[in-house]
């Protein structure tokens, strides 16, 4: 029987207009442009302003663009998965809200929480519905409104994160393109190093939890850095090896944009040169589940049918992984 692959057939994206520069951060916390640029590669990030606007607002904008670009009637969409750690609210799922906002009335929809690896988890999960033959049009969204959980007095986190969302369409094909392989991992013992402690069932919201700043993302940067460098590079090398790919076969590394030094270390381990490394960290910072689809959004015009892409991520959980995608179209 011919194998059905799940091919990415389009990309949409959305970033808010407001630009938070390193210079503006210098007026908010004890930091400077030179430190941020050399330690992370970030120059600016986008911030979603406006009362009552959450992640679903950005997700819906990204999906609307995706539907336009792929000429898709929202009624044809079977499933929408949203990867995020900043849902509009604990429930209902942000995916339910996105589906409603874009008119995807025949889709079922749910969220996935895997922090910076969320898009890889969601893409792998969405692909299974397509590969099984049960679903024909699956939209995978990754994005976060990180500004909603960032303490702008904490220089360990506020210089890194930004807001934004990307979305891709998955459709079945019998050609040798699409999602070819995926390795996903997690280790909950890393939770202590990168987390938002309150607002869940363990520490529900209270005056005390707000007073203690427990509703903000907290990170032990240097520890996360160490685990990220090792694991992202390791899993990227592993997926190349088990698919018999050499660095010459890889057209693009599509790595989570957390820190330019982590991305460089991953590329180095894979033997991939700088010109094959997608990079937009300088303008968006770390948008958590948004980084990988926003890279695809920015680089779509450069991608050609048959290009081998290695996507890789590491983040809170800890979660990490790599996906091998053979690109399905020339834009
Ligand atoms: O996407 C989710 C996963 N997250 C990540 O992958 C992030 C991983 N971690 C990182 O990217 C880096 O650890 C950071 C960018 C967060 C921090 O960079 P670092 O090179 O690990 O710095 P550090 O925390 O070890 O601090 C080095 C120095 C310290 O000063 P001393 O003790 O050497 O005098 C800090 O106090 O830099 C100081 N520092 C800063 N200085 C200016 C820390 N943050 C800042 C800052 N501005 N924002």
XYZ file of C-alpha atoms and ligand atoms in Angstrom:
379
model
C 0.000 0.000 0.000
C 1.279 3.520 -0.809
C 2.282 5.446 2.276
C 0.475 8.708 2.959
C 2.756 11.522 4.090
C 1.643 14.724 5.805
C 2.947 17.614 3.713
C 3.160 21.240 4.781
C 1.235 23.004 2.002
C 1.261 26.589 3.292
C 2.484 28.937 6.016
C 0.866 31.929 7.730
C 2.142 34.218 10.438
C 1.436 37.223 12.598
C 3.588 39.461 14.765
C 2.223 42.504 16.606
C 3.243 46.006 15.482
C 4.796 47.243 18.722
C 8.601 46.862 18.729
C 10.366 46.609 22.096
C 14.020 47.424 21.409
C 17.105 46.710 23.509
C 17.377 50.484 23.968
C 13.911 50.638 25.542
C 14.796 47.697 27.827
C 17.850 49.665 28.982
C 15.397 52.164 30.504
C 13.490 49.388 32.303
C 16.161 47.094 33.815
C 19.918 47.081 34.448
C 21.043 45.846 31.018
C 22.510 47.127 27.780
C 22.263 46.562 24.046
C 25.817 45.214 23.806
C 25.237 42.535 26.498
C 21.912 41.403 25.013
C 23.258 41.303 21.454
C 26.441 39.377 22.216
C 24.855 36.950 24.734
C 21.628 36.212 22.813
C 21.636 37.736 19.303
C 18.399 39.636 20.044
C 17.952 43.293 19.002
C 14.185 43.671 19.334
C 10.967 41.767 19.979
C 7.255 42.342 19.266
C 4.700 43.007 22.008
C 0.930 42.586 21.690
C -0.778 45.677 23.103
C -4.505 46.140 23.502
C -7.018 45.325 26.207
C -8.367 41.778 26.119
C -6.169 40.499 23.290
C -4.658 37.070 23.937
C -2.807 34.394 22.001
C -5.972 33.451 20.062
C -5.981 36.934 18.483
C -2.527 36.349 16.972
C -3.303 32.702 16.155
C -6.470 33.670 14.277
C -4.559 36.313 12.276
C -1.920 33.725 11.306
C -4.599 31.173 10.346
C -6.574 33.736 8.328
C -3.447 34.482 6.289
C -2.814 30.750 5.870
C -6.392 30.156 4.638
C -6.046 33.033 2.139
C -2.684 31.814 0.834
C -3.847 28.207 0.429
C -7.287 29.181 -0.945
C -8.957 27.157 1.762
C -12.573 27.566 2.856
C -12.513 27.491 6.692
C -15.405 25.003 6.608
C -13.044 22.444 4.991
C -10.626 22.442 7.939
C -10.826 19.172 9.925
C -8.599 19.950 12.900
C -6.774 22.891 14.508
C -4.024 22.275 17.067
C -2.532 25.220 18.953
C 0.793 24.853 20.764
C 1.082 27.485 23.484
C 1.956 28.073 27.144
C 0.069 31.356 27.188
C -3.498 30.279 26.402
C -6.156 33.004 26.500
C -7.419 31.275 29.665
C -6.927 27.864 31.367
C -10.011 26.635 29.502
C -11.544 26.540 26.968
C -8.566 25.744 24.761
C -7.128 28.582 22.690
C -7.562 26.314 19.642
C -11.351 26.343 20.243
C -11.254 30.163 20.208
C -9.095 30.313 17.068
C -11.412 27.874 15.249
C -14.394 30.050 16.172
C -12.681 33.299 15.117
C -11.709 31.965 11.674
C -15.035 30.201 11.005
C -13.643 26.640 11.084
C -17.041 25.333 12.174
C -16.395 21.726 11.131
C -13.031 21.371 12.858
C -12.309 19.852 16.234
C -9.548 21.651 18.072
C -7.268 21.357 21.066
C -4.126 22.813 22.665
C -0.741 21.251 23.320
C 1.490 22.462 26.140
C 5.162 21.698 25.519
C 6.681 25.185 25.841
C 9.387 25.912 23.256
C 9.052 22.417 21.751
C 5.282 22.863 21.437
C 5.259 23.369 17.683
C 7.276 20.172 17.106
C 4.945 18.194 19.383
C 1.865 19.648 17.637
C 3.251 19.101 14.130
C 4.038 15.456 14.892
C 0.599 14.912 16.424
C -1.224 16.673 13.581
C 0.700 14.645 11.001
C -0.572 11.391 12.536
C -4.192 12.360 11.759
C -3.225 13.043 8.137
C -1.028 9.948 7.725
C -3.790 7.678 9.075
C -6.077 8.886 6.282
C -8.795 10.106 8.648
C -8.203 13.878 8.269
C -7.393 15.896 5.145
C -6.777 19.465 6.298
C -5.041 19.942 9.622
C -3.817 23.353 10.806
C -0.972 23.482 13.324
C -0.461 26.794 15.112
C 2.456 27.693 17.388
C 2.604 30.921 19.295
C 2.715 32.758 22.565
C 1.953 36.083 24.138
C 5.020 35.809 26.373
C 4.637 39.451 27.461
C 1.609 38.298 29.515
C 3.821 36.184 31.816
C 7.040 38.216 31.836
C 8.197 40.325 34.759
C 9.681 43.436 33.145
C 11.777 43.939 36.279
C 13.545 40.559 35.823
C 16.454 40.945 33.402
C 16.990 37.178 33.277
C 13.773 36.766 31.275
C 12.479 40.109 29.962
C 15.301 40.609 27.468
C 14.646 37.265 25.779
C 10.960 36.823 25.154
C 8.495 38.313 22.649
C 5.031 37.732 21.173
C 4.063 36.124 17.862
C 2.301 33.198 16.148
C 2.796 31.084 13.069
C 0.606 28.450 11.406
C 1.014 25.704 8.815
C -1.426 23.572 6.818
C -0.883 19.800 6.720
C -2.407 17.791 3.855
C -1.999 14.208 2.607
C 0.301 13.323 -0.289
C 1.638 10.088 -1.733
C 4.768 11.863 -2.998
C 8.023 11.443 -1.034
C 7.654 14.842 0.676
C 6.306 16.019 4.030
C 7.062 14.972 7.564
C 9.549 12.110 7.234
C 10.669 11.492 10.823
C 10.380 12.909 14.297
C 12.117 12.400 17.637
C 10.439 13.934 20.695
C 11.644 13.792 24.289
C 10.749 15.140 27.734
C 12.173 15.140 31.257
C 9.977 16.627 33.983
C 12.837 16.729 36.465
C 13.909 19.888 34.613
C 10.705 21.697 35.659
C 12.468 23.527 38.481
C 14.749 25.413 36.077
C 12.126 26.937 33.759
C 8.536 27.392 34.878
C 5.642 29.647 35.774
C 4.949 28.432 39.331
C 1.421 29.742 40.031
C -1.958 29.900 38.349
C -2.357 26.132 38.088
C -3.816 23.629 40.551
C -0.709 23.516 42.752
C -0.665 27.224 43.574
C -3.979 28.769 42.516
C -4.059 32.544 42.110
C -4.183 34.439 45.402
C -3.054 37.819 46.712
C 0.008 36.039 48.131
C 0.915 34.349 44.830
C 0.683 37.657 42.966
C 2.675 39.470 45.658
C 5.433 36.815 45.394
C 5.670 37.257 41.588
C 4.720 33.604 41.038
C 2.618 34.328 37.945
C 5.689 35.197 35.913
C 7.986 32.878 33.936
C 11.114 32.049 35.928
C 14.301 30.686 34.437
C 17.690 29.598 35.696
C 19.301 30.746 32.460
C 22.745 29.188 32.653
C 21.357 25.727 33.586
C 18.752 25.806 30.809
C 21.465 26.949 28.407
C 23.639 23.959 29.259
C 20.831 21.407 28.782
C 19.625 23.162 25.603
C 23.018 23.124 23.908
C 23.599 19.438 24.650
C 20.135 18.074 23.907
C 19.217 20.134 20.846
C 22.516 19.312 19.161
C 22.274 15.635 20.168
C 18.751 15.071 18.862
C 19.492 16.938 15.607
C 22.543 14.753 14.967
C 20.486 11.644 15.843
C 17.706 12.403 13.336
C 20.279 13.033 10.590
C 22.041 9.778 11.362
C 18.943 7.590 11.399
C 17.802 9.069 8.055
C 21.265 8.764 6.503
C 21.529 12.523 5.985
C 24.911 14.224 5.763
C 25.351 17.955 6.278
C 25.395 18.328 2.469
C 21.902 16.811 2.277
C 20.466 19.338 4.743
C 19.139 22.472 3.027
C 18.021 24.270 6.207
C 18.301 24.064 9.968
C 15.087 25.470 11.452
C 15.985 25.802 15.115
C 14.047 27.259 18.024
C 15.159 30.864 18.488
C 16.105 31.036 22.182
C 19.703 32.125 21.975
C 21.934 32.509 18.908
C 24.738 30.692 20.742
C 22.535 27.573 21.201
C 21.578 27.629 17.511
C 25.220 28.027 16.441
C 26.255 25.086 18.646
C 23.534 22.898 17.077
C 24.568 23.884 13.536
C 28.176 23.182 14.430
C 27.396 19.698 15.731
C 25.426 18.948 12.527
C 28.236 20.307 10.350
C 25.794 22.771 8.779
C 27.178 26.134 7.608
C 25.683 29.522 8.610
C 24.070 30.118 5.213
C 21.781 27.115 5.860
C 20.655 28.278 9.295
C 17.329 30.121 9.408
C 17.612 33.031 11.832
C 15.187 35.774 12.879
C 15.949 35.943 16.617
C 17.326 39.473 16.148
C 13.860 40.867 15.325
C 11.393 38.699 17.295
C 13.397 37.278 20.251
C 12.049 34.060 21.727
C 8.328 33.642 20.951
C 8.326 30.145 22.576
C 6.012 27.946 20.422
C 6.041 30.626 17.709
C 9.702 30.562 16.704
C 9.735 27.647 14.239
C 6.573 28.506 12.257
C 7.681 32.173 12.162
C 11.010 31.064 10.660
C 9.100 29.144 7.965
C 6.955 32.262 7.411
C 10.001 34.503 6.956
C 11.949 32.030 4.770
C 9.065 30.528 2.738
C 10.122 32.256 -0.502
C 13.598 30.699 -0.300
C 12.319 27.129 0.128
C 12.203 24.711 -2.781
C 10.313 21.467 -3.265
C 12.485 18.582 -2.068
C 14.578 20.668 0.364
C 15.526 18.714 3.493
C 14.713 20.683 6.648
C 15.759 19.748 10.171
C 13.599 21.438 12.801
C 14.930 21.373 16.367
C 13.831 22.775 19.707
C 14.498 22.700 23.436
C 12.447 24.270 26.212
C 10.489 24.169 29.436
C 9.528 20.769 30.778
C 12.206 20.003 29.861
C 10.990 19.131 26.377
C 13.043 18.786 23.220
C 13.061 17.184 19.824
C 13.877 17.246 16.126
C 11.793 16.720 13.002
C 12.923 15.881 9.472
C 10.693 17.490 6.828
C 11.046 17.258 3.058
C 9.579 20.544 1.805
C 6.587 20.004 -0.475
C 6.376 23.093 -2.702
C 8.288 25.917 -4.314
C 6.648 29.207 -3.399
O 13.439 28.951 25.087
C 13.394 28.269 26.285
C 14.697 27.800 26.697
N 15.487 28.900 27.158
C 16.714 29.000 26.763
O 17.178 28.218 25.980
C 17.539 30.101 27.386
C 18.861 29.570 27.807
N 19.667 30.523 28.516
C 20.209 31.626 27.956
O 19.949 31.943 26.815
C 21.208 32.397 28.744
O 21.518 31.678 29.927
C 20.751 33.832 29.151
C 20.702 34.714 27.913
C 19.408 33.794 29.842
C 21.789 34.437 30.095
O 23.081 34.407 29.501
P 24.322 33.784 30.269
O 25.472 33.937 29.372
O 23.963 32.399 30.692
O 24.472 34.745 31.507
P 24.469 34.411 33.059
O 23.083 34.233 33.546
O 25.467 33.322 33.338
O 25.064 35.758 33.613
C 26.375 36.234 33.240
C 26.569 37.637 33.800
C 26.212 37.750 35.267
O 27.075 38.721 35.843
P 28.356 38.261 36.686
O 27.823 37.440 37.799
O 29.212 37.469 35.723
O 28.971 39.575 37.101
C 24.800 38.291 35.254
O 24.476 38.985 36.422
O 25.706 38.558 33.111
C 24.844 39.219 34.051
N 23.530 39.377 33.428
C 23.185 40.457 32.705
N 23.836 41.596 32.411
C 23.182 42.503 31.630
C 22.514 38.496 33.414
N 21.480 38.978 32.694
C 21.875 40.199 32.253
C 21.254 41.185 31.440
N 21.946 42.307 31.169
N 20.005 41.035 30.947
